[in-house]
Coordinates of C-alpha atoms in Angstrom, one line a residue:
M85 CA 8.3 -4.0 -104.2
C86 CA 11.0 -1.3 -104.7
L87 CA 14.7 -1.3 -105.2
H88 CA 17.2 1.5 -104.6
H89 CA 20.9 1.9 -104.2
S90 CA 23.1 3.8 -101.8
D91 CA 26.5 3.6 -100.2
N92 CA 27.4 0.4 -102.1
L93 CA 24.3 -1.3 -100.8
A94 CA 21.2 -2.5 -102.7
H95 CA 18.0 -2.0 -100.7
I96 CA 15.0 -4.2 -101.6
S97 CA 11.8 -3.4 -99.9
V98 CA 8.6 -5.6 -99.9
S99 CA 5.4 -4.2 -98.4
D100 CA 1.9 -5.5 -97.8
T101 CA -1.4 -4.1 -96.6
G102 CA -2.1 -6.9 -94.1
I103 CA -2.9 -6.9 -90.4
G104 CA 0.5 -5.7 -89.4
I105 CA 2.7 -6.9 -86.5
A106 CA 2.7 -5.4 -83.0
K107 CA 6.0 -3.8 -81.9
D108 CA 6.5 -6.3 -79.0
Q109 CA 6.3 -9.2 -81.4
Q110 CA 8.6 -7.8 -84.2
V111 CA 11.8 -8.9 -82.4
K112 CA 10.5 -12.5 -82.3
I113 CA 9.5 -13.2 -85.9
F114 CA 13.1 -13.9 -87.0
E115 CA 13.5 -16.6 -84.3
R116 CA 13.3 -20.2 -85.4
F117 CA 9.9 -22.0 -85.2
T118 CA 8.1 -18.8 -84.1
R119 CA 4.7 -18.0 -85.5
L120 CA 2.4 -15.2 -84.4
D121 CA -0.8 -15.9 -82.6
T122 CA -2.8 -13.8 -85.1
C123 CA -1.6 -15.9 -88.1
S124 CA -4.3 -18.1 -89.6
E125 CA -2.0 -19.6 -92.3
T126 CA -0.3 -22.9 -91.9
G127 CA 3.5 -23.0 -91.6
S128 CA 6.4 -24.1 -89.5
G129 CA 7.8 -20.7 -88.6
I130 CA 11.2 -21.1 -90.2
G131 CA 10.9 -19.0 -93.4
L132 CA 12.0 -15.7 -92.0
T133 CA 14.8 -17.4 -90.0
L134 CA 16.1 -18.8 -93.2
V135 CA 15.8 -15.5 -95.0
K136 CA 17.7 -13.8 -92.2
Q137 CA 20.4 -16.5 -92.3
L138 CA 20.9 -16.2 -96.1
V139 CA 21.0 -12.4 -96.1
E140 CA 23.6 -12.3 -93.3
D141 CA 25.6 -15.0 -95.1
Y142 CA 25.9 -12.5 -98.0
G143 CA 27.0 -9.7 -95.6
G144 CA 23.6 -8.0 -95.6
E145 CA 20.8 -7.4 -93.1
I146 CA 17.0 -7.5 -93.0
S147 CA 14.8 -5.1 -91.1
L148 CA 11.1 -4.6 -90.5
T149 CA 8.8 -1.7 -90.0
S150 CA 5.2 -2.5 -89.2
S151 CA 2.1 -1.2 -87.3
P152 CA -1.1 -3.1 -86.5
A153 CA -3.8 -2.7 -89.2
Q154 CA -1.3 -0.7 -91.4
G155 CA 0.7 -3.5 -93.0
S156 CA 4.4 -4.4 -92.9
C157 CA 7.5 -3.6 -94.9
F158 CA 10.5 -5.9 -94.9
T159 CA 13.8 -4.4 -96.3
V160 CA 16.8 -6.4 -97.3
S161 CA 20.1 -4.6 -97.7
L162 CA 22.9 -6.3 -99.6
P163 CA 26.4 -5.2 -100.5
T164 CA 26.8 -4.7 -104.3
V165 CA 29.7 -6.6 -105.8
I166 CA 30.9 -7.4 -109.3
S167 CA 30.8 -11.2 -109.9
A168 CA 31.7 -12.6 -113.3
T169 CA 33.7 -15.8 -112.6
K170 CA 33.0 -19.1 -111.1
Q171 CA 35.4 -18.2 -108.3
N172 CA 33.1 -15.4 -107.2
L173 CA 30.0 -17.7 -107.0
P174 CA 28.6 -18.2 -103.5
T175 CA 30.0 -21.1 -101.6
V176 CA 27.5 -23.7 -100.6
T177 CA 27.9 -24.4 -96.9
T178 CA 25.7 -26.4 -94.5
Q179 CA 26.9 -28.5 -91.6
P180 CA 30.6 -27.8 -90.9
G181 CA 33.0 -30.5 -91.9
L182 CA 30.5 -32.5 -93.9
R183 CA 30.8 -33.1 -97.7
Q184 CA 27.2 -33.7 -98.8
T185 CA 26.0 -35.8 -101.7
L186 CA 24.2 -34.1 -104.6
M187 CA 22.5 -36.1 -107.4
I188 CA 22.3 -34.7 -110.9
V189 CA 19.5 -36.2 -113.1
E190 CA 20.0 -35.1 -116.7
D191 CA 20.0 -36.8 -120.0
N192 CA 21.8 -34.0 -121.9
S193 CA 25.6 -34.7 -121.5
D194 CA 26.6 -31.0 -122.0
M195 CA 24.1 -29.8 -119.3
S196 CA 25.2 -32.7 -117.0
E197 CA 28.9 -31.6 -117.4
L198 CA 28.0 -28.0 -116.7
L199 CA 26.2 -28.9 -113.5
L200 CA 29.2 -31.1 -112.5
S201 CA 31.6 -28.2 -113.0
L202 CA 29.5 -26.1 -110.7
F203 CA 29.1 -28.5 -107.8
S204 CA 31.9 -31.1 -107.9
E205 CA 34.3 -29.0 -105.9
Q206 CA 31.9 -28.7 -103.0
F207 CA 29.8 -32.0 -103.2
N208 CA 30.1 -35.7 -103.8
C209 CA 28.2 -35.7 -107.1
I210 CA 26.2 -38.7 -108.5
C211 CA 24.9 -38.5 -112.0
A212 CA 21.8 -40.3 -113.4
Y213 CA 20.6 -40.4 -117.0
D214 CA 16.9 -40.4 -116.3
G215 CA 14.4 -40.7 -113.4
Q216 CA 14.4 -44.5 -113.4
Q217 CA 18.2 -44.7 -112.9
A218 CA 18.0 -42.0 -110.2
L219 CA 15.4 -44.0 -108.2
S220 CA 17.7 -47.1 -108.5
L221 CA 20.7 -45.1 -107.2
C222 CA 18.7 -43.7 -104.3
Q223 CA 18.3 -47.2 -102.9
S224 CA 22.1 -47.4 -102.2
E225 CA 23.3 -43.8 -102.2
L226 CA 20.8 -41.5 -100.5
P227 CA 21.6 -38.0 -101.8
D228 CA 21.2 -34.8 -99.7
L229 CA 19.6 -33.0 -102.6
I230 CA 18.5 -33.8 -106.2
I231 CA 18.8 -31.5 -109.2
S232 CA 16.7 -32.9 -112.0
D233 CA 15.7 -32.1 -115.5
V234 CA 12.0 -32.5 -116.3
M235 CA 12.0 -33.9 -119.9
M236 CA 13.9 -37.2 -119.9
P237 CA 13.5 -40.6 -121.6
N238 CA 12.0 -43.7 -119.7
M239 CA 11.0 -41.7 -116.7
D240 CA 10.7 -37.9 -116.6
G241 CA 11.3 -35.6 -113.7
Y242 CA 7.7 -35.4 -112.7
Q243 CA 7.3 -39.1 -112.6
M244 CA 10.5 -39.5 -110.6
L245 CA 9.4 -36.8 -108.1
A246 CA 6.0 -38.5 -107.5
K247 CA 7.8 -41.8 -106.7
L248 CA 10.3 -40.1 -104.4
R249 CA 7.6 -38.5 -102.4
A250 CA 5.5 -41.7 -102.2
D251 CA 8.4 -43.7 -100.8
N252 CA 9.1 -43.3 -97.0
A253 CA 12.8 -43.9 -97.7
T254 CA 13.2 -40.9 -100.0
S255 CA 10.2 -38.6 -99.2
H256 CA 12.5 -36.1 -97.3
I257 CA 15.0 -35.4 -100.1
P258 CA 14.9 -31.8 -101.4
V259 CA 14.3 -31.8 -105.2
L260 CA 15.0 -28.8 -107.5
L261 CA 13.6 -29.2 -111.0
L262 CA 15.2 -27.7 -114.1
S263 CA 13.2 -27.2 -117.2
A264 CA 13.2 -25.3 -120.5
K265 CA 9.5 -24.8 -120.0
A266 CA 9.0 -21.7 -117.9
D267 CA 5.2 -21.5 -118.2
T268 CA 3.0 -21.4 -115.2
P269 CA 1.3 -24.8 -115.7
S270 CA 4.7 -26.5 -115.8
R271 CA 5.8 -24.8 -112.6
L272 CA 2.6 -25.6 -110.9
K273 CA 2.7 -29.2 -111.8
G274 CA 6.2 -29.5 -110.2
L275 CA 5.1 -27.7 -107.1
D276 CA 1.9 -29.7 -106.8
L277 CA 4.1 -32.8 -106.8
L278 CA 6.1 -31.2 -103.9
A279 CA 9.1 -30.1 -105.7
D280 CA 11.1 -27.8 -103.4
D281 CA 12.0 -25.3 -106.2
F282 CA 11.7 -24.9 -109.9
L283 CA 14.3 -23.1 -112.2
S284 CA 13.9 -22.5 -115.9
K285 CA 16.7 -23.0 -118.4
P286 CA 18.9 -21.2 -119.3
F287 CA 19.7 -20.2 -115.7
E288 CA 22.3 -18.0 -114.0
P289 CA 24.8 -20.3 -112.2
S290 CA 24.9 -18.0 -109.2
I291 CA 21.1 -18.3 -108.9
L292 CA 21.2 -22.1 -109.0
L293 CA 23.9 -22.2 -106.4
S294 CA 22.0 -19.8 -104.1
K295 CA 18.9 -21.9 -104.5
V296 CA 20.8 -25.1 -103.6
K297 CA 22.3 -23.3 -100.6
G298 CA 18.9 -22.2 -99.4
L299 CA 17.3 -25.6 -99.8
L300 CA 20.1 -27.3 -97.8
S301 CA 20.0 -24.7 -95.1
L302 CA 16.3 -25.2 -94.8
R303 CA 16.7 -28.9 -94.7
Y304 CA 19.3 -28.5 -91.9
L305 CA 17.0 -26.4 -89.8
L306 CA 14.2 -28.9 -90.3
N307 CA 16.4 -31.8 -89.3
Q308 CA 17.4 -30.0 -86.1
H309 CA 13.7 -29.6 -85.3
L310 CA 13.1 -33.3 -86.1
A311 CA 16.0 -34.4 -84.0
A312 CA 14.5 -32.5 -81.0
Q313 CA 11.1 -34.0 -81.8
L314 CA 12.7 -37.5 -81.8
T315 CA 14.0 -37.2 -78.3
S316 CA 10.9 -35.5 -76.8
E317 CA 8.0 -37.3 -75.2
I318 CA 5.4 -38.8 -77.6
Q319 CA 2.8 -36.3 -78.5
N320 CA -0.6 -36.6 -76.9
D321 CA -3.9 -35.6 -78.4
N322 CA -4.4 -33.0 -75.7
N323 CA -1.2 -31.1 -76.4
E324 CA -1.5 -27.3 -76.2
Y325 CA 0.7 -26.8 -79.2
V326 CA 0.3 -27.9 -82.8
T327 CA 3.0 -29.6 -84.8
V328 CA 2.9 -29.2 -88.6
Q329 CA 2.1 -32.7 -89.8
T330 CA 4.7 -33.1 -92.6
K331 CA 5.6 -36.6 -93.7
D332 CA 8.9 -36.3 -91.8
S333 CA 7.2 -35.4 -88.5
V334 CA 4.7 -38.3 -88.9
F335 CA 7.6 -40.6 -89.6
T336 CA 9.4 -39.4 -86.5
E337 CA 6.4 -39.9 -84.3
K338 CA 5.8 -43.4 -85.7
L339 CA 9.5 -44.3 -85.1
K340 CA 9.3 -43.0 -81.5
Q341 CA 6.1 -45.0 -80.9
V342 CA 7.5 -48.3 -82.3
V343 CA 10.7 -48.0 -80.3
R344 CA 9.0 -47.1 -77.0
E345 CA 6.6 -50.0 -77.4
K346 CA 9.4 -52.5 -78.0
Y347 CA 12.6 -51.2 -76.3
Q348 CA 12.1 -53.4 -73.1
S349 CA 12.7 -56.6 -75.1
D350 CA 16.3 -57.5 -75.7
Q351 CA 15.1 -59.5 -78.7
F352 CA 13.8 -56.5 -80.5
S353 CA 16.1 -55.9 -83.5
I354 CA 16.8 -53.2 -86.0
E355 CA 15.4 -55.6 -88.7
Q356 CA 12.1 -55.7 -86.8
L357 CA 12.1 -51.9 -86.3
A358 CA 12.6 -51.4 -90.1
S359 CA 9.8 -53.8 -90.9
A360 CA 7.4 -52.0 -88.6
L361 CA 8.2 -48.8 -90.5
C362 CA 7.8 -50.5 -93.9
L363 CA 11.5 -50.0 -94.8
S364 CA 14.5 -52.2 -95.4
P365 CA 17.2 -52.0 -92.7
R366 CA 19.5 -50.2 -95.2
A367 CA 16.8 -47.7 -96.1
L368 CA 16.1 -47.0 -92.4
Q369 CA 19.8 -46.5 -91.7
L370 CA 20.1 -44.0 -94.5
K371 CA 17.0 -42.1 -93.7
M372 CA 17.8 -41.8 -90.0
K373 CA 21.3 -40.6 -90.7
A374 CA 19.8 -38.0 -93.1
L375 CA 17.1 -36.8 -90.8
Y376 CA 18.7 -37.0 -87.3
S377 CA 22.4 -37.8 -87.9
L378 CA 21.7 -40.9 -85.8
T379 CA 21.7 -44.6 -86.6
P380 CA 18.8 -46.9 -85.6
S381 CA 21.0 -48.9 -83.2
D382 CA 22.1 -45.6 -81.5
Y383 CA 18.6 -44.4 -81.1
L384 CA 17.3 -47.7 -79.7
R385 CA 20.2 -47.9 -77.2
N386 CA 19.8 -44.2 -76.2
T387 CA 16.1 -44.8 -75.6
R388 CA 16.8 -47.8 -73.4
I389 CA 19.5 -45.8 -71.4
E390 CA 17.1 -42.8 -70.9
Y391 CA 14.4 -45.0 -69.5
A392 CA 16.9 -46.9 -67.3
A393 CA 18.2 -43.5 -66.0
K394 CA 14.6 -42.5 -65.0
Q395 CA 14.1 -45.8 -63.2
L396 CA 17.4 -45.4 -61.3
I397 CA 16.2 -42.1 -59.9
E398 CA 12.5 -43.0 -59.3
S399 CA 12.9 -46.6 -58.0
S400 CA 15.0 -48.7 -55.6
L401 CA 15.2 -51.6 -58.0
A402 CA 18.6 -53.4 -58.3
I403 CA 20.7 -52.2 -61.2
G404 CA 20.8 -55.6 -62.8
L405 CA 16.9 -55.7 -62.8
I406 CA 16.7 -52.2 -64.3
A407 CA 19.1 -53.3 -67.1
E408 CA 16.9 -56.3 -67.8
N409 CA 13.7 -54.2 -67.7
N410 CA 15.0 -51.9 -70.3
G411 CA 16.2 -54.4 -72.9
F412 CA 19.9 -54.9 -72.1
S413 CA 21.0 -58.4 -72.4
S414 CA 23.6 -58.1 -69.7
Q415 CA 24.4 -55.8 -66.7
S416 CA 28.0 -55.3 -67.9
Y417 CA 26.8 -54.2 -71.4
F418 CA 24.3 -51.9 -69.7
A419 CA 27.0 -50.4 -67.5
R420 CA 29.4 -49.7 -70.4
S421 CA 26.6 -48.2 -72.5
F422 CA 25.3 -46.1 -69.6
K423 CA 28.8 -44.7 -68.8
G424 CA 29.4 -43.9 -72.4
H425 CA 26.2 -41.9 -72.5
F426 CA 26.3 -40.1 -69.2
G427 CA 30.0 -40.3 -68.3
V428 CA 29.3 -42.0 -64.9
S429 CA 28.3 -45.5 -63.9
P430 CA 24.6 -46.3 -63.1
K431 CA 25.5 -46.5 -59.4
Q432 CA 27.1 -43.1 -59.5
Y433 CA 24.2 -41.6 -61.4
R434 CA 21.7 -42.9 -58.9
E435 CA 23.8 -41.6 -56.0
K436 CA 24.0 -38.2 -57.6
H437 CA 20.4 -37.8 -58.7
Q438 CA 18.2 -39.9 -56.4
K439 CA 16.4 -37.9 -53.7
Q440 CA 17.4 -38.8 -50.2
P441 CA 14.9 -39.0 -47.4
D442 CA 14.8 -36.2 -44.8
F443 CA 16.0 -37.5 -41.5
R444 CA 15.8 -34.2 -39.6
L445 CA 14.6 -34.8 -36.0
S446 CA 11.4 -33.1 -35.0
E447 CA 11.7 -30.7 -32.0

């Protein structure tokens, strides 16, 4: 790694002696969910996308020089500015128009107040005294990110993290651990428990804010991927591509499977769906809103509409029967829901999309 300065820019270069990247593939590596065929390491292909997004958010740029068998060099160029006040700290932005919820888990009142002063203008902040109280609050108020101390009474940060990751309702929440212990074993313990990041005390406020921004941006990209996965066909064993089997992707596939096995019954309820996923209806509601920005009832209704639309095109069944076959309790409710989804009635949709027979006369 090397650092140099020129023209009010700081240039940070990181080189390796690896296998290198072919020129025709270099333009693709910053694209979301792209991984090179030569890569043997596991991953989801979003790391460089996130780096590029963060660098550009700060008015910089990232470049690559590489040749096969000669390694690669990534260079980040950032404008140099003087920043000494809270007003000059980076603004945390994720989805436009949304004020997200951040949970601060800290038993020291002075540290808790400091963290509140950093984040309260940009987030809905919830404070917990220890891990036990934090877990209790997560049942009713699911935060978008948790910043937690490690050493706390009753339940420490490590114990809390282990329970968060073991619970389907909270396993997706990004967690950043803060600790006065900066030694390698302490960091490794947190990372082994699937902490998303680890920062030692005392810390620079700007670094903490940047880490929070990075974690939320990453979570947003992952959620977009999961939302696309949710509306795609159920994966088969003979797929040509491989999906990284995170807990979130496994949960998404299980959700799809349950809904697509039960959607045809108008008696299938959200309570039954939650039970099949080993969650309470409230926990399912919160988790689906967090992962897909979608409620369970919306997803169930949309699935029924999509299958009904397919039948409208591929069959000549009466519309009332198609509504019944796809879990709608009445044809009028089906018609309202369908028009709300597609903007046209089921009859208009069929007329527009159904293939017409060819009546051309033979010579």
